[in-house]
Amino acid sequence: MIKEYPIVLWIYYSDCIKQIERMKSTKILETCTFFQLLTKNHREVAALMRNPDFGANFELFDLNKFCLYAEDLARAFDRAQNHLNCMLDQEDISHETADGKLRPNFTASFGDSELPFFKCPSALMIPTSANMTMVFAWKAGDS
C-alpha cells in the first residue's frame, strides 16, 4: 500500500506532524497545551481542570484546527472530566463523613465479582489477599 500511495501517505504524515506541532504551541491554560491534554495522565489533567478556565477555554476552541486529533482530544477531555467529577464526589463524601452525616459501610468483593459501590477509577479499594479486596463505601443513614 505504501508503494502504491507514497505521496498520499507522505501528505498525511506531514499533516500529522504539523498538527502535533500546533497542539504543542496552543495552550488551554498557561500550564497546559492541547498536546499535553493528549499525552498527560488523565489524573494530572483532572487536577488542572479544577481551574474553571480550563473547561471554558477548551469548549471555546475550534478543534477543527487539529482535525486529525479532534476526537482524541474530546475523548481525553471527557475522560479527565469524568475523573474530576469522581474526585469531587469523593471529596463531598469525605466532608459529609467528617461532619458526621454518613457512617462508613465496609464491604468485600471476592475473586472477579466486585460490588459496584464506586464507579470511579480512583475508588478506594484495598487488596487484602489474592481473592479478596476491601471496598470502602459510605452509606447514608443514622449512626
One Martini backbone bead per residue (centre of mass of N, CA, C, O) as a GRO file, in nm:
protein
  143
    1MET     BB    1   0.057   0.064  -0.020
    2ILE     BB    2   0.296   0.257  -0.005
    3LYS     BB    3   0.378   0.222  -0.306
    4GLU     BB    4   0.098   0.328  -0.421
    5TYR     BB    5   0.079   0.589  -0.180
    6PRO     BB    6   0.323   0.789  -0.102
    7ILE     BB    7   0.207   1.079  -0.121
    8VAL     BB    8  -0.040   1.050   0.061
    9LEU     BB    9   0.117   0.958   0.315
   10TRP     BB   10   0.303   1.203   0.334
   11ILE     BB   11   0.081   1.411   0.374
   12TYR     BB   12  -0.038   1.289   0.628
   13TYR     BB   13   0.218   1.299   0.797
   14SER     BB   14   0.260   1.606   0.775
   15ASP     BB   15  -0.010   1.681   0.910
   16CYS     BB   16   0.049   1.551   1.179
   17ILE     BB   17   0.299   1.718   1.252
   18LYS     BB   18   0.167   1.998   1.237
   19GLN     BB   19  -0.053   1.946   1.455
   20ILE     BB   20   0.136   1.881   1.684
   21GLU     BB   21   0.287   2.150   1.687
   22ARG     BB   22   0.031   2.318   1.739
   23MET     BB   23  -0.045   2.178   2.010
   24LYS     BB   24   0.223   2.257   2.160
   25SER     BB   25   0.149   2.589   2.117
   26THR     BB   26  -0.143   2.539   2.236
   27LYS     BB   27  -0.329   2.682   2.491
   28ILE     BB   28  -0.548   2.635   2.757
   29LEU     BB   29  -0.331   2.701   2.957
   30GLU     BB   30  -0.042   2.805   3.088
   31THR     BB   31   0.005   2.475   3.187
   32CYS     BB   32  -0.154   2.378   2.905
   33THR     BB   33  -0.173   2.180   2.629
   34PHE     BB   34  -0.309   1.989   2.387
   35PHE     BB   35  -0.084   1.779   2.393
   36GLN     BB   36  -0.102   1.725   2.701
   37LEU     BB   37  -0.388   1.617   2.700
   38LEU     BB   38  -0.296   1.357   2.538
   39THR     BB   39  -0.024   1.271   2.728
   40LYS     BB   40  -0.142   1.289   2.989
   41ASN     BB   41  -0.262   1.203   3.266
   42HIS     BB   42  -0.590   1.220   3.370
   43ARG     BB   43  -0.519   1.309   3.662
   44GLU     BB   44  -0.360   1.563   3.589
   45VAL     BB   45  -0.585   1.701   3.426
   46ALA     BB   46  -0.797   1.710   3.652
   47ALA     BB   47  -0.639   1.910   3.826
   48LEU     BB   48  -0.650   2.141   3.610
   49MET     BB   49  -0.977   2.148   3.601
   50ARG     BB   50  -1.025   2.324   3.857
   51ASN     BB   51  -0.997   2.528   3.649
   52PRO     BB   52  -1.251   2.694   3.486
   53ASP     BB   53  -1.086   2.777   3.225
   54PHE     BB   54  -1.038   2.508   3.096
   55GLY     BB   55  -1.324   2.438   2.992
   56ALA     BB   56  -1.382   2.704   2.848
   57ASN     BB   57  -1.140   2.698   2.650
   58PHE     BB   58  -1.206   2.429   2.520
   59GLU     BB   59  -1.498   2.497   2.417
   60LEU     BB   60  -1.402   2.753   2.239
   61PHE     BB   61  -1.238   2.573   2.073
   62ASP     BB   62  -1.138   2.479   1.747
   63LEU     BB   63  -1.077   2.146   1.665
   64ASN     BB   64  -1.032   2.172   1.349
   65LYS     BB   65  -0.725   2.249   1.376
   66PHE     BB   66  -0.722   1.923   1.481
   67CYS     BB   67  -0.871   1.701   1.298
   68LEU     BB   68  -0.695   1.435   1.354
   69TYR     BB   69  -0.746   1.491   1.697
   70ALA     BB   70  -1.034   1.567   1.801
   71GLU     BB   71  -1.140   1.301   1.924
   72ASP     BB   72  -0.906   1.262   2.123
   73LEU     BB   73  -0.947   1.525   2.277
   74ALA     BB   74  -1.238   1.474   2.368
   75ARG     BB   75  -1.175   1.210   2.519
   76ALA     BB   76  -0.966   1.326   2.718
   77PHE     BB   77  -1.152   1.532   2.844
   78ASP     BB   78  -1.376   1.337   2.943
   79ARG     BB   79  -1.197   1.161   3.121
   80ALA     BB   80  -1.103   1.388   3.310
   81GLN     BB   81  -1.386   1.486   3.391
   82ASN     BB   82  -1.477   1.222   3.523
   83HIS     BB   83  -1.254   1.218   3.734
   84LEU     BB   84  -1.323   1.485   3.867
   85ASN     BB   85  -1.610   1.408   3.954
   86CYS     BB   86  -1.517   1.181   4.142
   87MET     BB   87  -1.345   1.352   4.325
   88LEU     BB   88  -1.573   1.543   4.418
   89ASP     BB   89  -1.756   1.325   4.535
   90GLN     BB   90  -1.548   1.221   4.745
   91GLU     BB   91  -1.517   1.487   4.891
   92ASP     BB   92  -1.809   1.508   4.983
   93ILE     BB   93  -1.808   1.247   5.146
   94SER     BB   94  -1.580   1.327   5.337
   95HIS     BB   95  -1.722   1.574   5.456
   96GLU     BB   96  -1.974   1.423   5.560
   97THR     BB   97  -1.820   1.229   5.743
   98ALA     BB   98  -1.680   1.448   5.917
   99ASP     BB   99  -1.979   1.565   5.997
  100GLY     BB  100  -2.167   1.294   6.059
  101LYS     BB  101  -2.374   1.203   5.813
  102LEU     BB  102  -2.198   0.944   5.777
  103ARG     BB  103  -2.149   0.592   5.755
  104PRO     BB  104  -1.957   0.337   5.741
  105ASN     BB  105  -1.924   0.076   5.477
  106PHE     BB  106  -1.814  -0.251   5.470
  107THR     BB  107  -1.690  -0.428   5.180
  108ALA     BB  108  -1.669  -0.726   4.986
  109SER     BB  109  -1.474  -0.891   4.734
  110PHE     BB  110  -1.472  -1.179   4.512
  111GLY     BB  111  -1.259  -1.206   4.296
  112ASP     BB  112  -1.434  -1.091   4.005
  113SER     BB  113  -1.669  -0.987   4.208
  114GLU     BB  114  -1.770  -0.673   4.218
  115LEU     BB  115  -1.891  -0.415   4.401
  116PRO     BB  116  -2.084  -0.120   4.289
  117PHE     BB  117  -2.013   0.158   4.456
  118PHE     BB  118  -1.785   0.250   4.261
  119LYS     BB  119  -1.746   0.427   3.933
  120CYS     BB  120  -1.438   0.483   3.998
  121PRO     BB  121  -1.097   0.474   3.926
  122SER     BB  122  -1.041   0.599   4.244
  123ALA     BB  123  -1.123   0.396   4.429
  124LEU     BB  124  -1.128   0.250   4.749
  125MET     BB  125  -0.910  -0.027   4.709
  126ILE     BB  126  -0.805  -0.311   4.914
  127PRO     BB  127  -0.586  -0.552   4.906
  128THR     BB  128  -0.580  -0.867   5.110
  129SER     BB  129  -0.575  -1.076   4.869
  130ALA     BB  130  -0.609  -1.270   4.595
  131ASN     BB  131  -0.953  -1.291   4.658
  132MET     BB  132  -0.955  -1.005   4.821
  133THR     BB  133  -1.144  -0.692   4.851
  134MET     BB  134  -1.164  -0.385   4.991
  135VAL     BB  135  -1.455  -0.179   5.013
  136PHE     BB  136  -1.504   0.167   5.045
  137ALA     BB  137  -1.809   0.285   5.175
  138TRP     BB  138  -2.094   0.506   5.185
  139LYS     BB  139  -2.384   0.532   5.398
  140ALA     BB  140  -2.669   0.655   5.441
  141GLY     BB  141  -2.742   0.744   5.786
  142ASP     BB  142  -2.759   0.636   6.087
  143SER     BB  143  -2.544   0.571   6.368
   0.00000   0.00000   0.00000
